[in-house]
Amino acid sequence: MRIIKIFNNNSIAAISPELGDIILTGSGIGFQKKVGDSVDSTKIEKTYMFKEDPHKRLWIGTMGTGLYYVDLPASSASYSDLKVHQALSEKEINQWINTLLYIPNGRLYIGTYDGIKCIDTEKLKVVGKEKVLIGLSINTIAQGPDDHIWAGTP
């Protein structure tokens, strides 16, 4: 993982081969670091993944507190009024999210420490009744040229 932006001593943006663009927080994670440096993984306390959908909704996957979304404003002048909403309860999805994949049909695939879930981003509902690949940690999800969804496990 490489640092791409330093917000302050305790939060950075990084790029990871497995997760893509992410935000990392942790005590001193950005201290005396510069863009391009490797991330000290021992200082990572929280990891956040982001995906935006056509409804101007920003999806935030976290490792430990679940899935959230923010309805983005039409102009940056109203960013101070943003409200963060929890998308799914603990009963609906494992709170340890490793990866997110948004595809143009309005589906958001969520890779967790306990399989894959899929939600309809327009209706904010889980698609399908059962998890897929239960018991497996999903580290990455990709859409192939044939539109099949592929999952990577450790």
Short mmCIF file of N, CA and C in Angstrom, two decimals:
data_model
loop_
_atom_site.label_atom_id
_atom_site.label_comp_id
_atom_site.label_asym_id
_atom_site.label_seq_id
_atom_site.Cartn_x
_atom_site.Cartn_y
_atom_site.Cartn_z
N MET A 1 0.84 -1.18 0.00
CA MET A 1 0.00 0.00 0.00
C MET A 1 0.89 1.24 0.00
N ARG A 2 0.49 2.20 -0.83
CA ARG A 2 1.24 3.45 -0.93
C ARG A 2 0.35 4.63 -0.55
N ILE A 3 0.94 5.62 0.11
CA ILE A 3 0.22 6.84 0.50
C ILE A 3 0.04 7.73 -0.73
N ILE A 4 -1.20 8.21 -0.95
CA ILE A 4 -1.46 9.14 -2.05
C ILE A 4 -1.86 10.53 -1.55
N LYS A 5 -2.27 10.65 -0.29
CA LYS A 5 -2.58 11.95 0.30
C LYS A 5 -2.51 11.83 1.82
N ILE A 6 -1.97 12.87 2.45
CA ILE A 6 -1.91 12.90 3.91
C ILE A 6 -2.86 13.99 4.38
N PHE A 7 -3.87 13.63 5.15
CA PHE A 7 -4.82 14.60 5.69
C PHE A 7 -4.28 15.23 6.96
N ASN A 8 -3.74 14.39 7.83
CA ASN A 8 -3.11 14.85 9.07
C ASN A 8 -2.30 13.68 9.63
N ASN A 9 -1.77 13.81 10.83
CA ASN A 9 -0.94 12.75 11.40
C ASN A 9 -1.69 11.43 11.59
N ASN A 10 -3.03 11.49 11.65
CA ASN A 10 -3.82 10.31 11.98
C ASN A 10 -4.73 9.81 10.86
N SER A 11 -4.67 10.41 9.67
CA SER A 11 -5.51 9.93 8.57
C SER A 11 -4.84 10.21 7.23
N ILE A 12 -4.91 9.20 6.36
CA ILE A 12 -4.29 9.28 5.04
C ILE A 12 -5.20 8.64 4.00
N ALA A 13 -4.97 8.97 2.74
CA ALA A 13 -5.56 8.24 1.62
C ALA A 13 -4.44 7.38 1.06
N ALA A 14 -4.79 6.16 0.67
CA ALA A 14 -3.79 5.23 0.15
C ALA A 14 -4.37 4.47 -1.03
N ILE A 15 -3.50 3.84 -1.77
CA ILE A 15 -3.94 2.94 -2.84
C ILE A 15 -3.39 1.56 -2.51
N SER A 16 -4.28 0.60 -2.58
CA SER A 16 -3.95 -0.78 -2.25
C SER A 16 -4.22 -1.66 -3.47
N PRO A 17 -3.33 -2.59 -3.79
CA PRO A 17 -3.60 -3.48 -4.92
C PRO A 17 -4.88 -4.29 -4.74
N GLU A 18 -5.22 -4.61 -3.49
CA GLU A 18 -6.41 -5.42 -3.23
C GLU A 18 -7.68 -4.59 -3.11
N LEU A 19 -7.59 -3.40 -2.50
CA LEU A 19 -8.78 -2.62 -2.17
C LEU A 19 -8.99 -1.39 -3.04
N GLY A 20 -8.00 -0.98 -3.80
CA GLY A 20 -8.11 0.25 -4.58
C GLY A 20 -7.86 1.46 -3.70
N ASP A 21 -8.54 2.58 -3.99
CA ASP A 21 -8.41 3.80 -3.19
C ASP A 21 -9.12 3.62 -1.86
N ILE A 22 -8.43 3.93 -0.78
CA ILE A 22 -9.00 3.77 0.56
C ILE A 22 -8.56 4.92 1.45
N ILE A 23 -9.30 5.11 2.52
CA ILE A 23 -8.92 6.05 3.59
C ILE A 23 -8.54 5.20 4.79
N LEU A 24 -7.41 5.53 5.40
CA LEU A 24 -6.95 4.80 6.58
C LEU A 24 -6.79 5.77 7.74
N THR A 25 -7.20 5.35 8.92
CA THR A 25 -6.98 6.15 10.12
C THR A 25 -6.26 5.30 11.15
N GLY A 26 -5.52 5.98 12.00
CA GLY A 26 -4.80 5.32 13.07
C GLY A 26 -3.82 6.30 13.69
N SER A 27 -3.55 6.13 14.95
CA SER A 27 -2.67 7.04 15.67
C SER A 27 -1.29 7.09 15.02
N GLY A 28 -0.93 8.26 14.48
CA GLY A 28 0.39 8.47 13.89
C GLY A 28 0.61 7.88 12.52
N ILE A 29 -0.44 7.42 11.84
CA ILE A 29 -0.28 6.76 10.55
C ILE A 29 0.32 7.70 9.48
N GLY A 30 0.07 9.00 9.62
CA GLY A 30 0.61 9.96 8.66
C GLY A 30 1.80 10.76 9.18
N PHE A 31 2.20 10.50 10.40
CA PHE A 31 3.28 11.27 11.05
C PHE A 31 4.61 11.03 10.34
N GLN A 32 5.25 12.12 9.93
CA GLN A 32 6.55 12.13 9.24
C GLN A 32 6.55 11.26 7.99
N LYS A 33 5.40 11.19 7.32
CA LYS A 33 5.28 10.45 6.07
C LYS A 33 5.13 11.44 4.92
N LYS A 34 5.36 10.95 3.70
CA LYS A 34 5.13 11.78 2.51
C LYS A 34 4.45 10.92 1.44
N VAL A 35 3.86 11.59 0.47
CA VAL A 35 3.17 10.89 -0.61
C VAL A 35 4.17 9.94 -1.29
N GLY A 36 3.72 8.71 -1.52
CA GLY A 36 4.56 7.69 -2.13
C GLY A 36 5.16 6.71 -1.14
N ASP A 37 5.19 7.08 0.14
CA ASP A 37 5.72 6.17 1.16
C ASP A 37 4.80 4.96 1.32
N SER A 38 5.37 3.88 1.81
CA SER A 38 4.58 2.70 2.16
C SER A 38 3.80 2.98 3.45
N VAL A 39 2.65 2.36 3.55
CA VAL A 39 1.82 2.48 4.75
C VAL A 39 2.34 1.50 5.80
N ASP A 40 2.48 1.98 7.03
CA ASP A 40 2.84 1.12 8.16
C ASP A 40 1.56 0.42 8.62
N SER A 41 1.39 -0.84 8.22
CA SER A 41 0.14 -1.56 8.49
C SER A 41 -0.11 -1.77 9.98
N THR A 42 0.91 -1.66 10.81
CA THR A 42 0.71 -1.82 12.25
C THR A 42 -0.03 -0.63 12.86
N LYS A 43 -0.12 0.48 12.11
CA LYS A 43 -0.79 1.68 12.63
C LYS A 43 -2.22 1.82 12.14
N ILE A 44 -2.68 0.91 11.29
CA ILE A 44 -4.04 1.00 10.75
C ILE A 44 -5.04 0.59 11.82
N GLU A 45 -5.96 1.51 12.14
CA GLU A 45 -7.04 1.21 13.08
C GLU A 45 -8.38 1.02 12.35
N LYS A 46 -8.62 1.84 11.33
CA LYS A 46 -9.87 1.74 10.55
C LYS A 46 -9.55 1.91 9.08
N THR A 47 -10.31 1.20 8.24
CA THR A 47 -10.17 1.25 6.80
C THR A 47 -11.54 1.57 6.20
N TYR A 48 -11.57 2.49 5.24
CA TYR A 48 -12.83 2.90 4.59
C TYR A 48 -12.68 2.79 3.08
N MET A 49 -13.63 2.12 2.41
CA MET A 49 -13.69 2.03 0.96
C MET A 49 -14.86 2.86 0.47
N PHE A 50 -14.77 3.42 -0.74
CA PHE A 50 -15.80 4.32 -1.26
C PHE A 50 -16.19 3.94 -2.68
N LYS A 51 -17.48 4.07 -2.99
CA LYS A 51 -18.00 3.93 -4.36
C LYS A 51 -19.15 4.91 -4.50
N GLU A 52 -19.24 5.58 -5.65
CA GLU A 52 -20.35 6.51 -5.92
C GLU A 52 -21.26 5.87 -6.96
N ASP A 53 -22.58 6.05 -6.80
CA ASP A 53 -23.52 5.52 -7.78
C ASP A 53 -24.16 6.68 -8.55
N PRO A 54 -24.92 6.39 -9.61
CA PRO A 54 -25.53 7.45 -10.42
C PRO A 54 -26.58 8.28 -9.69
N HIS A 55 -27.04 7.80 -8.53
CA HIS A 55 -28.04 8.54 -7.76
C HIS A 55 -27.38 9.60 -6.88
N LYS A 56 -26.07 9.86 -7.11
CA LYS A 56 -25.29 10.81 -6.31
C LYS A 56 -25.25 10.36 -4.85
N ARG A 57 -25.10 9.07 -4.67
CA ARG A 57 -24.99 8.49 -3.34
C ARG A 57 -23.58 7.93 -3.22
N LEU A 58 -22.89 8.30 -2.15
CA LEU A 58 -21.55 7.80 -1.89
C LEU A 58 -21.65 6.66 -0.88
N TRP A 59 -21.19 5.47 -1.27
CA TRP A 59 -21.23 4.28 -0.42
C TRP A 59 -19.90 4.14 0.29
N ILE A 60 -19.95 3.86 1.58
CA ILE A 60 -18.76 3.77 2.41
C ILE A 60 -18.77 2.42 3.12
N GLY A 61 -17.81 1.58 2.78
CA GLY A 61 -17.66 0.29 3.44
C GLY A 61 -16.58 0.39 4.49
N THR A 62 -16.82 -0.15 5.66
CA THR A 62 -15.84 -0.06 6.74
C THR A 62 -15.46 -1.45 7.23
N MET A 63 -14.32 -1.53 7.85
CA MET A 63 -13.91 -2.79 8.48
C MET A 63 -14.22 -2.68 9.96
N GLY A 64 -15.42 -3.11 10.32
CA GLY A 64 -15.79 -3.13 11.72
C GLY A 64 -17.09 -2.45 12.07
N THR A 65 -17.55 -1.50 11.25
CA THR A 65 -18.80 -0.82 11.59
C THR A 65 -19.85 -0.87 10.48
N GLY A 66 -19.61 -1.62 9.41
CA GLY A 66 -20.64 -1.85 8.42
C GLY A 66 -20.61 -0.97 7.19
N LEU A 67 -21.78 -0.87 6.55
CA LEU A 67 -21.96 -0.15 5.29
C LEU A 67 -22.81 1.09 5.53
N TYR A 68 -22.35 2.21 4.97
CA TYR A 68 -23.03 3.50 5.11
C TYR A 68 -23.17 4.13 3.74
N TYR A 69 -24.06 5.13 3.65
CA TYR A 69 -24.13 5.94 2.44
C TYR A 69 -24.42 7.39 2.81
N VAL A 70 -24.02 8.26 1.91
CA VAL A 70 -24.25 9.70 2.04
C VAL A 70 -24.87 10.16 0.74
N ASP A 71 -26.00 10.88 0.82
CA ASP A 71 -26.58 11.49 -0.38
C ASP A 71 -25.79 12.76 -0.64
N LEU A 72 -25.08 12.79 -1.78
CA LEU A 72 -24.22 13.93 -2.09
C LEU A 72 -25.04 15.12 -2.57
N PRO A 73 -24.67 16.33 -2.15
CA PRO A 73 -25.41 17.53 -2.56
C PRO A 73 -25.08 17.90 -4.01
N ALA A 74 -25.96 18.72 -4.59
CA ALA A 74 -25.74 19.19 -5.95
C ALA A 74 -24.55 20.13 -6.04
N SER A 75 -24.28 20.87 -4.98
CA SER A 75 -23.14 21.80 -4.98
C SER A 75 -22.30 21.59 -3.74
N SER A 76 -21.02 21.92 -3.84
CA SER A 76 -20.12 21.74 -2.70
C SER A 76 -20.44 22.71 -1.57
N ALA A 77 -21.26 23.73 -1.83
CA ALA A 77 -21.61 24.71 -0.79
C ALA A 77 -22.40 24.07 0.35
N SER A 78 -23.06 22.94 0.09
CA SER A 78 -23.89 22.33 1.13
C SER A 78 -23.27 21.08 1.74
N TYR A 79 -21.97 20.88 1.59
CA TYR A 79 -21.32 19.71 2.18
C TYR A 79 -21.40 19.68 3.69
N SER A 80 -21.55 20.83 4.32
CA SER A 80 -21.61 20.85 5.79
C SER A 80 -22.90 20.21 6.32
N ASP A 81 -23.90 20.03 5.46
CA ASP A 81 -25.18 19.45 5.87
C ASP A 81 -25.30 17.96 5.56
N LEU A 82 -24.19 17.30 5.20
CA LEU A 82 -24.26 15.89 4.84
C LEU A 82 -24.69 15.04 6.03
N LYS A 83 -25.54 14.06 5.75
CA LYS A 83 -25.98 13.11 6.77
C LYS A 83 -25.53 11.72 6.34
N VAL A 84 -24.93 11.00 7.25
CA VAL A 84 -24.46 9.64 7.00
C VAL A 84 -25.54 8.68 7.48
N HIS A 85 -25.91 7.72 6.62
CA HIS A 85 -26.96 6.75 6.94
C HIS A 85 -26.37 5.34 6.96
N GLN A 86 -26.72 4.53 7.95
CA GLN A 86 -26.31 3.14 7.94
C GLN A 86 -27.22 2.42 6.96
N ALA A 87 -26.61 1.72 6.00
CA ALA A 87 -27.38 1.10 4.92
C ALA A 87 -28.03 -0.21 5.32
N LEU A 88 -27.31 -1.04 6.03
CA LEU A 88 -27.82 -2.36 6.39
C LEU A 88 -27.49 -2.67 7.83
N SER A 89 -28.36 -3.40 8.48
CA SER A 89 -28.14 -3.76 9.89
C SER A 89 -27.17 -4.94 9.98
N GLU A 90 -26.72 -5.22 11.20
CA GLU A 90 -25.82 -6.35 11.44
C GLU A 90 -26.48 -7.67 11.05
N LYS A 91 -27.81 -7.74 11.13
CA LYS A 91 -28.52 -8.96 10.75
C LYS A 91 -28.47 -9.17 9.24
N GLU A 92 -28.38 -8.07 8.48
CA GLU A 92 -28.41 -8.16 7.03
C GLU A 92 -27.03 -8.36 6.40
N ILE A 93 -25.97 -7.89 7.08
CA ILE A 93 -24.64 -7.97 6.49
C ILE A 93 -23.57 -8.01 7.57
N ASN A 94 -22.51 -8.75 7.30
CA ASN A 94 -21.35 -8.77 8.19
C ASN A 94 -20.75 -7.36 8.22
N GLN A 95 -20.38 -6.88 9.38
CA GLN A 95 -19.90 -5.51 9.55
C GLN A 95 -18.45 -5.31 9.10
N TRP A 96 -17.74 -6.40 8.79
CA TRP A 96 -16.35 -6.32 8.34
C TRP A 96 -16.32 -6.40 6.83
N ILE A 97 -16.29 -5.23 6.19
CA ILE A 97 -16.37 -5.13 4.73
C ILE A 97 -14.97 -4.95 4.16
N ASN A 98 -14.63 -5.83 3.22
CA ASN A 98 -13.31 -5.78 2.58
C ASN A 98 -13.32 -5.02 1.26
N THR A 99 -14.42 -5.10 0.52
CA THR A 99 -14.41 -4.53 -0.83
C THR A 99 -15.83 -4.21 -1.28
N LEU A 100 -15.94 -3.25 -2.20
CA LEU A 100 -17.21 -2.85 -2.80
C LEU A 100 -17.06 -2.86 -4.32
N LEU A 101 -18.10 -3.27 -5.02
CA LEU A 101 -18.12 -3.19 -6.49
C LEU A 101 -19.49 -2.68 -6.90
N TYR A 102 -19.53 -1.51 -7.54
CA TYR A 102 -20.78 -0.99 -8.09
C TYR A 102 -20.79 -1.31 -9.58
N ILE A 103 -21.91 -1.85 -10.06
CA ILE A 103 -22.04 -2.09 -11.50
C ILE A 103 -23.23 -1.30 -12.03
N PRO A 104 -23.20 -0.95 -13.33
CA PRO A 104 -24.19 -0.03 -13.89
C PRO A 104 -25.65 -0.45 -13.79
N ASN A 105 -25.96 -1.71 -13.50
CA ASN A 105 -27.37 -2.10 -13.37
C ASN A 105 -27.96 -1.69 -12.02
N GLY A 106 -27.19 -0.92 -11.23
CA GLY A 106 -27.70 -0.44 -9.95
C GLY A 106 -27.41 -1.34 -8.77
N ARG A 107 -26.58 -2.34 -8.98
CA ARG A 107 -26.25 -3.28 -7.91
C ARG A 107 -24.91 -2.90 -7.27
N LEU A 108 -24.85 -3.03 -5.95
CA LEU A 108 -23.61 -2.85 -5.21
C LEU A 108 -23.29 -4.19 -4.56
N TYR A 109 -22.16 -4.78 -4.97
CA TYR A 109 -21.71 -6.03 -4.39
C TYR A 109 -20.77 -5.71 -3.25
N ILE A 110 -20.97 -6.40 -2.12
CA ILE A 110 -20.23 -6.12 -0.89
C ILE A 110 -19.51 -7.40 -0.47
N GLY A 111 -18.19 -7.34 -0.48
CA GLY A 111 -17.38 -8.47 -0.04
C GLY A 111 -17.05 -8.31 1.43
N THR A 112 -17.38 -9.30 2.24
CA THR A 112 -17.18 -9.21 3.69
C THR A 112 -16.30 -10.37 4.16
N TYR A 113 -16.09 -10.42 5.46
CA TYR A 113 -15.37 -11.53 6.07
C TYR A 113 -16.22 -12.78 6.08
N ASP A 114 -17.47 -12.70 5.64
CA ASP A 114 -18.37 -13.84 5.66
C ASP A 114 -19.21 -13.90 4.39
N GLY A 115 -18.55 -13.81 3.24
CA GLY A 115 -19.25 -13.96 1.97
C GLY A 115 -19.58 -12.65 1.28
N ILE A 116 -20.48 -12.74 0.31
CA ILE A 116 -20.88 -11.60 -0.54
C ILE A 116 -22.35 -11.31 -0.33
N LYS A 117 -22.68 -10.04 -0.30
CA LYS A 117 -24.08 -9.59 -0.34
C LYS A 117 -24.21 -8.64 -1.52
N CYS A 118 -25.42 -8.48 -2.01
CA CYS A 118 -25.70 -7.56 -3.11
C CYS A 118 -26.91 -6.73 -2.74
N ILE A 119 -26.83 -5.41 -2.99
CA ILE A 119 -27.99 -4.56 -2.73
C ILE A 119 -28.36 -3.77 -3.98
N ASP A 120 -29.63 -3.48 -4.09
CA ASP A 120 -30.15 -2.59 -5.13
C ASP A 120 -30.00 -1.17 -4.59
N THR A 121 -29.16 -0.36 -5.23
CA THR A 121 -28.87 0.97 -4.70
C THR A 121 -30.01 1.96 -4.87
N GLU A 122 -30.95 1.67 -5.76
CA GLU A 122 -32.10 2.57 -5.91
C GLU A 122 -33.13 2.30 -4.81
N LYS A 123 -33.41 1.03 -4.56
CA LYS A 123 -34.42 0.66 -3.56
C LYS A 123 -33.84 0.51 -2.15
N LEU A 124 -32.50 0.48 -2.04
CA LEU A 124 -31.81 0.28 -0.76
C LEU A 124 -32.25 -1.02 -0.09
N LYS A 125 -32.33 -2.07 -0.90
CA LYS A 125 -32.76 -3.38 -0.41
C LYS A 125 -31.74 -4.44 -0.82
N VAL A 126 -31.62 -5.46 0.04
CA VAL A 126 -30.77 -6.61 -0.29
C VAL A 126 -31.42 -7.37 -1.44
N VAL A 127 -30.61 -7.76 -2.43
CA VAL A 127 -31.07 -8.54 -3.57
C VAL A 127 -30.76 -10.01 -3.27
N GLY A 128 -31.73 -10.86 -3.38
CA GLY A 128 -31.53 -12.27 -3.04
C GLY A 128 -31.71 -12.46 -1.55
N LYS A 129 -32.02 -13.67 -1.17
CA LYS A 129 -32.32 -13.93 0.24
C LYS A 129 -31.16 -14.50 1.01
N GLU A 130 -30.16 -15.03 0.31
CA GLU A 130 -29.06 -15.68 1.01
C GLU A 130 -27.73 -15.07 0.59
N LYS A 131 -26.78 -15.16 1.51
CA LYS A 131 -25.41 -14.74 1.21
C LYS A 131 -24.79 -15.77 0.28
N VAL A 132 -23.77 -15.34 -0.44
CA VAL A 132 -23.03 -16.23 -1.32
C VAL A 132 -21.64 -16.42 -0.73
N LEU A 133 -21.09 -17.60 -0.85
CA LEU A 133 -19.76 -17.93 -0.34
C LEU A 133 -19.65 -17.71 1.16
N ILE A 134 -20.68 -18.14 1.89
CA ILE A 134 -20.71 -17.99 3.35
C ILE A 134 -19.49 -18.68 3.96
N GLY A 135 -18.90 -18.02 4.93
CA GLY A 135 -17.74 -18.56 5.61
C GLY A 135 -16.42 -18.20 4.97
N LEU A 136 -16.46 -17.57 3.80
CA LEU A 136 -15.23 -17.17 3.13
C LEU A 136 -15.03 -15.66 3.23
N SER A 137 -13.81 -15.25 3.47
CA SER A 137 -13.47 -13.83 3.45
C SER A 137 -13.27 -13.42 2.00
N ILE A 138 -14.01 -12.42 1.55
CA ILE A 138 -13.93 -11.96 0.16
C ILE A 138 -13.04 -10.72 0.14
N ASN A 139 -11.89 -10.83 -0.51
CA ASN A 139 -10.94 -9.71 -0.54
C ASN A 139 -11.13 -8.78 -1.73
N THR A 140 -11.68 -9.30 -2.82
CA THR A 140 -11.90 -8.46 -3.99
C THR A 140 -13.06 -9.02 -4.80
N ILE A 141 -13.76 -8.12 -5.48
CA ILE A 141 -14.86 -8.49 -6.38
C ILE A 141 -14.64 -7.73 -7.68
N ALA A 142 -14.83 -8.41 -8.80
CA ALA A 142 -14.66 -7.77 -10.10
C ALA A 142 -15.73 -8.28 -11.05
N GLN A 143 -16.03 -7.46 -12.06
CA GLN A 143 -16.97 -7.86 -13.10
C GLN A 143 -16.16 -8.21 -14.34
N GLY A 144 -16.36 -9.43 -14.86
CA GLY A 144 -15.64 -9.88 -16.05
C GLY A 144 -16.26 -9.33 -17.32
N PRO A 145 -15.57 -9.49 -18.44
CA PRO A 145 -16.10 -8.99 -19.73
C PRO A 145 -17.41 -9.64 -20.13
N ASP A 146 -17.68 -10.83 -19.56
CA ASP A 146 -18.93 -11.54 -19.83
C ASP A 146 -20.04 -11.15 -18.83
N ASP A 147 -19.78 -10.11 -18.02
CA ASP A 147 -20.71 -9.61 -16.98
C ASP A 147 -20.87 -10.53 -15.78
N HIS A 148 -20.12 -11.62 -15.70
CA HIS A 148 -20.14 -12.45 -14.51
C HIS A 148 -19.39 -11.72 -13.41
N ILE A 149 -19.79 -11.98 -12.17
CA ILE A 149 -19.12 -11.39 -11.01
C ILE A 149 -18.13 -12.42 -10.47
N TRP A 150 -16.89 -11.96 -10.27
CA TRP A 150 -15.82 -12.83 -9.78
C TRP A 150 -15.41 -12.35 -8.39
N ALA A 151 -15.10 -13.31 -7.52
CA ALA A 151 -14.68 -12.99 -6.15
C ALA A 151 -13.32 -13.60 -5.88
N GLY A 152 -12.49 -12.82 -5.17
CA GLY A 152 -11.18 -13.31 -4.76
C GLY A 152 -11.16 -13.55 -3.26
N THR A 153 -10.62 -14.71 -2.87
CA THR A 153 -10.51 -15.06 -1.46
C THR A 153 -9.04 -15.23 -1.11
N PRO A 154 -8.71 -15.20 0.18
CA PRO A 154 -7.29 -15.39 0.54
C PRO A 154 -6.80 -16.79 0.23
#
